[in-house]
Amino acid sequence: MGRLTGKVAIITGAGSGMGAEQARLFGKEGAKVVGADMNVEALQKVVDEIKADGGDAIAIKLNISSPEEWENAIHTAVETYGKVNVLVNTAGVAGPFVAKAHEHDPDEWDKLLAINLKGSFLGSKYAIPEMIKDGGGSIVTISSIAATLGGQGGTGYGAAKAGLIGLTKNIAVDYGKDNVRANVILPGQISTPMSASLETEEAKEIKQFYLNKTPLGHFGDPSDIANAALFLASDESNFITGVELPVDGGVMAN
């Protein structure tokens, strides 16, 4: 039996990178996957892969900063599968890696918070009532080590990711009595399309800076985050809520 058999899981950012890897793994572990992304073409390919592998999944186009689109996504999930048990807030965008406060464009700041923080708030807001109806659930939010460490992604990015920790802890306390758990993963540098800018010749020194701070000496793989998310989504973590889990190659141990 799969570790998520019988559960319905909504995963944002499921069209690529960490979200796609989570969607594939959750499908293999028995979850009915509701993949959400703005890039419907890429998302559909992931959904088709899950189905070809014997899983069950649907694709939903979703702008995570829109309350209306979140309401529709939750409605579609419930209409299709009858419930929502798991929400993985993965979708996000990267800001300028070296954006200091006095250099930060206010519009870019607003964009980072609207997507990286508000998106997870809205997903949680609309998923929690459905989880409560089914006796509980698990919310897994993908933040970043930039939430607690400076110099890991730019001021606006770090501020948004730090907000996810506060969001998670408040949900954990407020809804524990309803058996809704909330935990946050803090990835270090992971090799995804979002981090592709670090592979350019211009970013060579920045990449080496991050590698020098990583005790394991290499960037992580999307599967490293997917495996952590699977554990927190599954019943194996039934007594774990409100925690910050670094998956960072040891950066935060420095």
Short mmCIF file of C-alpha atoms in Angstrom, two decimals:
data_model
loop_
_atom_site.label_atom_id
_atom_site.label_comp_id
_atom_site.label_asym_id
_atom_site.label_seq_id
_atom_site.Cartn_x
_atom_site.Cartn_y
_atom_site.Cartn_z
CA MET A 1 0.00 0.00 0.00
CA GLY A 2 1.30 3.50 -0.84
CA ARG A 3 2.10 5.97 1.87
CA LEU A 4 -0.63 8.34 0.61
CA THR A 5 -3.26 5.83 -0.47
CA GLY A 6 -6.74 7.28 -0.06
CA LYS A 7 -5.57 10.88 0.19
CA VAL A 8 -6.30 13.75 -2.18
CA ALA A 9 -3.33 16.09 -2.54
CA ILE A 10 -3.24 19.54 -4.13
CA ILE A 11 0.26 20.54 -5.24
CA THR A 12 0.99 24.01 -6.57
CA GLY A 13 3.83 24.62 -8.98
CA ALA A 14 3.38 21.05 -10.20
CA GLY A 15 4.40 21.82 -13.76
CA SER A 16 8.14 21.88 -13.14
CA GLY A 17 10.97 21.60 -10.63
CA MET A 18 10.16 20.64 -7.06
CA GLY A 19 6.40 20.68 -7.58
CA ALA A 20 6.57 18.29 -10.53
CA GLU A 21 8.78 15.91 -8.58
CA GLN A 22 6.34 16.00 -5.65
CA ALA A 23 3.39 15.32 -7.95
CA ARG A 24 5.08 12.29 -9.51
CA LEU A 25 6.13 10.87 -6.13
CA PHE A 26 2.74 11.47 -4.50
CA GLY A 27 1.06 9.75 -7.45
CA LYS A 28 3.34 6.72 -7.05
CA GLU A 29 2.49 6.63 -3.35
CA GLY A 30 -1.24 6.37 -4.01
CA ALA A 31 -2.47 9.97 -3.72
CA LYS A 32 -5.04 11.38 -6.09
CA VAL A 33 -3.04 14.37 -7.30
CA VAL A 34 -4.53 17.74 -8.13
CA GLY A 35 -1.68 19.49 -9.92
CA ALA A 36 -1.87 23.26 -10.18
CA ASP A 37 0.29 25.62 -12.22
CA MET A 38 0.12 28.61 -14.53
CA ASN A 39 1.93 26.65 -17.25
CA VAL A 40 -0.85 24.28 -18.24
CA GLU A 41 1.12 22.64 -21.05
CA ALA A 42 3.99 21.63 -18.76
CA LEU A 43 1.54 20.63 -16.03
CA GLN A 44 -0.43 18.37 -18.36
CA LYS A 45 2.76 16.50 -19.25
CA VAL A 46 3.35 15.78 -15.56
CA VAL A 47 -0.26 14.65 -15.11
CA ASP A 48 0.06 12.38 -18.14
CA GLU A 49 3.22 10.86 -16.65
CA ILE A 50 1.41 10.14 -13.39
CA LYS A 51 -1.45 8.45 -15.24
CA ALA A 52 0.95 6.44 -17.42
CA ASP A 53 2.56 5.20 -14.23
CA GLY A 54 -0.81 3.97 -12.94
CA GLY A 55 -1.70 6.99 -10.84
CA ASP A 56 -4.69 9.33 -10.76
CA ALA A 57 -4.27 13.06 -11.39
CA ILE A 58 -5.88 16.15 -12.87
CA ALA A 59 -4.45 19.48 -14.00
CA ILE A 60 -5.77 22.90 -12.95
CA LYS A 61 -4.54 26.26 -14.20
CA LEU A 62 -4.03 28.39 -11.11
CA ASN A 63 -2.75 31.86 -10.34
CA ILE A 64 -2.01 31.37 -6.66
CA SER A 65 -2.33 35.09 -5.88
CA SER A 66 -6.02 35.04 -6.92
CA PRO A 67 -8.67 34.21 -4.27
CA GLU A 68 -11.21 33.43 -6.98
CA GLU A 69 -8.94 30.97 -8.73
CA TRP A 70 -8.13 29.28 -5.43
CA GLU A 71 -11.82 28.88 -4.65
CA ASN A 72 -12.32 27.32 -8.05
CA ALA A 73 -9.34 24.97 -7.60
CA ILE A 74 -10.62 23.71 -4.26
CA HIS A 75 -14.13 23.30 -5.69
CA THR A 76 -12.75 21.31 -8.64
CA ALA A 77 -10.72 19.06 -6.34
CA VAL A 78 -13.74 18.31 -4.15
CA GLU A 79 -16.05 17.88 -7.13
CA THR A 80 -13.60 15.43 -8.73
CA TYR A 81 -12.36 13.47 -5.74
CA GLY A 82 -14.77 14.30 -2.92
CA LYS A 83 -12.32 15.83 -0.44
CA VAL A 84 -8.96 17.50 0.21
CA ASN A 85 -6.46 15.92 2.61
CA VAL A 86 -3.12 17.42 1.66
CA LEU A 87 -1.97 20.80 0.37
CA VAL A 88 1.60 21.38 -0.73
CA ASN A 89 2.34 25.05 -1.31
CA THR A 90 5.30 24.85 -3.69
CA ALA A 91 4.74 27.51 -6.35
CA GLY A 92 6.92 30.57 -6.06
CA VAL A 93 9.17 32.97 -7.91
CA ALA A 94 12.75 34.11 -7.34
CA GLY A 95 13.65 37.74 -6.99
CA PRO A 96 16.96 39.44 -7.75
CA PHE A 97 19.58 37.46 -5.85
CA VAL A 98 21.47 40.55 -4.75
CA ALA A 99 18.56 42.93 -4.15
CA LYS A 100 19.44 45.04 -1.10
CA ALA A 101 16.69 46.98 0.64
CA HIS A 102 17.64 50.41 -0.74
CA GLU A 103 17.93 48.96 -4.25
CA HIS A 104 14.73 46.93 -4.22
CA ASP A 105 12.02 47.94 -6.68
CA PRO A 106 8.71 48.34 -4.77
CA ASP A 107 6.72 46.67 -7.55
CA GLU A 108 9.07 43.67 -7.48
CA TRP A 109 8.65 43.54 -3.69
CA ASP A 110 4.86 43.46 -4.04
CA LYS A 111 5.09 40.71 -6.65
CA LEU A 112 7.32 38.55 -4.44
CA LEU A 113 4.98 38.84 -1.46
CA ALA A 114 1.84 38.33 -3.55
CA ILE A 115 3.12 35.07 -5.00
CA ASN A 116 5.49 33.68 -2.39
CA LEU A 117 3.48 34.57 0.71
CA LYS A 118 -0.10 35.46 -0.18
CA GLY A 119 -0.37 32.44 -2.48
CA SER A 120 0.28 30.02 0.37
CA PHE A 121 -2.08 31.93 2.67
CA LEU A 122 -4.89 31.69 0.13
CA GLY A 123 -4.30 28.00 -0.53
CA SER A 124 -4.43 27.30 3.19
CA LYS A 125 -7.47 29.53 3.72
CA TYR A 126 -9.58 27.65 1.20
CA ALA A 127 -8.23 24.14 1.80
CA ILE A 128 -8.51 24.08 5.60
CA PRO A 129 -12.36 23.97 5.75
CA GLU A 130 -12.36 20.95 3.44
CA MET A 131 -9.70 19.23 5.53
CA ILE A 132 -11.74 19.80 8.68
CA LYS A 133 -14.79 18.24 7.01
CA ASP A 134 -12.78 15.06 6.40
CA GLY A 135 -11.33 14.86 9.90
CA GLY A 136 -8.04 16.66 9.35
CA GLY A 137 -5.21 17.08 6.91
CA SER A 138 -1.66 18.18 6.30
CA ILE A 139 -0.35 21.44 4.85
CA VAL A 140 3.26 21.41 3.67
CA THR A 141 4.70 24.73 2.62
CA ILE A 142 7.97 25.15 0.74
CA SER A 143 9.86 28.13 2.08
CA SER A 144 13.66 28.55 1.93
CA ILE A 145 16.71 28.85 4.15
CA ALA A 146 16.51 32.50 3.01
CA ALA A 147 13.70 32.77 5.58
CA THR A 148 16.21 32.62 8.42
CA LEU A 149 19.56 33.48 6.83
CA GLY A 150 20.59 36.70 5.15
CA GLY A 151 22.32 36.70 1.80
CA GLN A 152 20.45 33.70 0.45
CA GLY A 153 18.12 35.21 -2.11
CA GLY A 154 17.57 38.95 -1.82
CA THR A 155 15.62 41.11 0.62
CA GLY A 156 12.10 40.73 -0.79
CA TYR A 157 12.48 37.01 -1.39
CA GLY A 158 13.81 36.45 2.13
CA ALA A 159 11.04 38.52 3.70
CA ALA A 160 8.33 36.59 1.83
CA LYS A 161 9.85 33.25 2.74
CA ALA A 162 10.16 34.29 6.40
CA GLY A 163 6.48 35.12 6.38
CA LEU A 164 5.72 31.52 5.45
CA ILE A 165 7.20 30.36 8.75
CA GLY A 166 4.88 32.65 10.69
CA LEU A 167 1.92 31.54 8.58
CA THR A 168 2.73 27.88 9.19
CA LYS A 169 3.15 28.19 12.95
CA ASN A 170 -0.11 30.07 13.35
CA ILE A 171 -2.01 27.49 11.32
CA ALA A 172 -0.43 24.69 13.37
CA VAL A 173 -1.61 26.26 16.63
CA ASP A 174 -5.01 27.47 15.44
CA TYR A 175 -6.08 24.20 13.78
CA GLY A 176 -4.35 21.53 15.82
CA LYS A 177 -7.64 20.77 17.56
CA ASP A 178 -9.11 20.05 14.13
CA ASN A 179 -6.29 17.60 13.33
CA VAL A 180 -4.95 19.90 10.62
CA ARG A 181 -1.16 19.89 10.68
CA ALA A 182 1.08 22.51 9.10
CA ASN A 183 4.82 22.26 8.55
CA VAL A 184 7.34 24.19 6.48
CA ILE A 185 10.34 22.92 4.53
CA LEU A 186 13.40 25.14 4.18
CA PRO A 187 15.27 24.08 1.04
CA GLY A 188 18.82 25.16 0.40
CA GLN A 189 20.03 25.51 -3.17
CA ILE A 190 18.14 22.97 -5.28
CA SER A 191 18.82 22.34 -8.97
CA THR A 192 15.57 23.49 -10.57
CA PRO A 193 14.57 25.82 -13.43
CA MET A 194 14.26 28.61 -10.82
CA SER A 195 17.96 28.30 -9.97
CA ALA A 196 19.08 28.02 -13.61
CA SER A 197 20.40 31.59 -13.50
CA LEU A 198 23.18 30.35 -11.24
CA GLU A 199 24.47 28.14 -14.04
CA THR A 200 25.49 31.09 -16.21
CA GLU A 201 29.07 32.30 -16.53
CA GLU A 202 28.05 35.65 -15.03
CA ALA A 203 26.78 33.90 -11.87
CA LYS A 204 29.80 31.63 -11.47
CA GLU A 205 31.07 33.42 -8.35
CA ILE A 206 27.61 33.51 -6.76
CA LYS A 207 27.18 29.78 -7.34
CA GLN A 208 30.55 29.07 -5.77
CA PHE A 209 29.58 31.25 -2.81
CA TYR A 210 26.58 29.02 -2.16
CA LEU A 211 28.56 25.83 -2.67
CA ASN A 212 31.20 27.00 -0.19
CA LYS A 213 28.48 27.43 2.43
CA THR A 214 27.07 23.93 1.84
CA PRO A 215 28.86 21.26 3.95
CA LEU A 216 27.77 18.45 1.62
CA GLY A 217 29.44 20.35 -1.22
CA HIS A 218 26.69 20.17 -3.85
CA PHE A 219 23.22 21.48 -4.62
CA GLY A 220 20.19 19.35 -3.80
CA ASP A 221 17.87 17.56 -6.18
CA PRO A 222 14.10 18.15 -6.41
CA SER A 223 13.64 14.58 -5.16
CA ASP A 224 15.22 15.60 -1.84
CA ILE A 225 12.39 18.06 -1.26
CA ALA A 226 9.75 15.66 -2.58
CA ASN A 227 10.81 12.98 -0.10
CA ALA A 228 10.60 15.43 2.80
CA ALA A 229 7.19 16.64 1.64
CA LEU A 230 5.98 13.04 1.35
CA PHE A 231 6.92 12.34 4.95
CA LEU A 232 5.16 15.46 6.23
CA ALA A 233 2.08 14.78 4.11
CA SER A 234 1.79 11.16 5.22
CA ASP A 235 0.46 9.67 8.45
CA GLU A 236 4.06 8.87 9.43
CA SER A 237 4.30 12.45 10.72
CA ASN A 238 1.00 12.44 12.60
CA PHE A 239 2.50 14.00 15.75
CA ILE A 240 4.55 16.64 13.92
CA THR A 241 3.16 20.11 13.37
CA GLY A 242 4.53 23.65 13.35
CA VAL A 243 8.10 22.61 12.55
CA GLU A 244 10.71 24.06 10.20
CA LEU A 245 12.58 21.29 8.37
CA PRO A 246 15.81 22.37 6.64
CA VAL A 247 16.72 20.33 3.56
CA ASP A 248 19.84 22.25 2.76
CA GLY A 249 22.95 20.08 2.67
CA GLY A 250 23.93 21.41 6.10
CA VAL A 251 23.97 25.14 5.39
CA MET A 252 22.02 26.01 8.54
CA ALA A 253 24.43 23.95 10.64
CA ASN A 254 27.18 26.50 9.96
#
